[in-house]
């Protein structure tokens, strides 16, 4: 499935190694909201954790 623009933004930040707390602070959102987005990303992509997200993003040249 395709990720929404917000989900992709959070996916990219996770791929760059940012924590849920850091992402929440930079986007002025709650940690719970970012955790919900992270769960959606994990569900849609089938990746297991943040490390797998980072590996996928690097392998597929999705990061700047």
CSV table of C-alpha atoms in Angstrom, one decimal:
chain,number,residue,atom,x,y,z
A,1,UNK,CA,0.0,0.0,0.0
A,2,UNK,CA,1.0,3.6,-0.5
A,3,UNK,CA,1.9,5.7,2.5
A,4,UNK,CA,0.2,9.1,3.0
A,5,UNK,CA,2.3,12.2,2.8
A,6,UNK,CA,2.5,12.4,6.6
A,7,UNK,CA,3.2,8.7,6.9
A,8,UNK,CA,6.0,9.0,4.4
A,9,UNK,CA,7.5,12.1,6.2
A,10,UNK,CA,7.5,10.1,9.5
A,11,UNK,CA,8.9,7.0,7.6
A,12,UNK,CA,11.8,9.1,6.3
A,13,UNK,CA,12.5,10.6,9.7
A,14,UNK,CA,12.5,7.1,11.3
A,15,UNK,CA,14.8,6.0,8.5
A,16,UNK,CA,17.2,8.7,9.4
A,17,UNK,CA,17.3,7.5,12.9
A,18,UNK,CA,15.0,10.0,14.7
A,19,UNK,CA,13.1,8.7,17.7
A,20,UNK,CA,9.4,9.0,18.1
A,21,UNK,CA,9.9,11.7,20.7
A,22,UNK,CA,12.2,13.7,18.5
A,23,UNK,CA,9.7,13.5,15.6
A,24,UNK,CA,6.9,14.5,17.8
A,25,UNK,CA,8.8,17.5,19.1
A,26,UNK,CA,9.9,18.7,15.6
A,27,UNK,CA,6.3,18.4,14.2
A,28,UNK,CA,4.6,19.8,17.3
A,29,UNK,CA,2.6,16.6,17.7
A,30,UNK,CA,2.2,14.2,20.6
A,31,UNK,CA,4.3,11.2,21.0
A,32,UNK,CA,1.1,9.1,20.9
A,33,UNK,CA,0.2,10.6,17.5
A,34,UNK,CA,3.6,9.7,16.1
A,35,UNK,CA,3.4,6.3,17.6
A,36,UNK,CA,0.1,5.8,15.8
A,37,UNK,CA,1.6,6.9,12.5
A,38,UNK,CA,4.6,4.5,13.1
A,39,UNK,CA,2.2,1.6,13.8
A,40,UNK,CA,0.4,2.4,10.5
A,41,UNK,CA,3.7,2.5,8.6
A,42,UNK,CA,4.8,-0.8,10.2
A,43,UNK,CA,1.4,-2.4,9.3
A,44,UNK,CA,1.4,-1.1,5.7
A,45,UNK,CA,5.0,-2.0,4.9
A,46,UNK,CA,5.3,-5.2,6.9
A,47,UNK,CA,8.5,-4.0,8.4
A,48,UNK,CA,9.1,-5.1,12.0
A,49,UNK,CA,10.8,-2.2,13.7
A,50,UNK,CA,12.6,1.1,13.3
A,51,UNK,CA,15.8,-0.6,12.3
A,52,UNK,CA,14.0,-2.4,9.5
A,53,UNK,CA,12.5,0.9,8.4
A,54,UNK,CA,16.0,2.4,8.2
A,55,UNK,CA,17.4,-0.5,6.3
A,56,UNK,CA,14.6,-0.4,3.8
A,57,UNK,CA,14.9,3.3,3.3
A,58,UNK,CA,18.7,3.0,2.7
A,59,UNK,CA,18.5,0.0,0.4
A,60,UNK,CA,15.9,1.7,-1.7
A,61,UNK,CA,17.6,5.1,-1.7
A,62,UNK,CA,14.5,6.9,-0.2
A,63,UNK,CA,16.5,9.3,2.0
A,64,UNK,CA,18.2,12.5,1.0
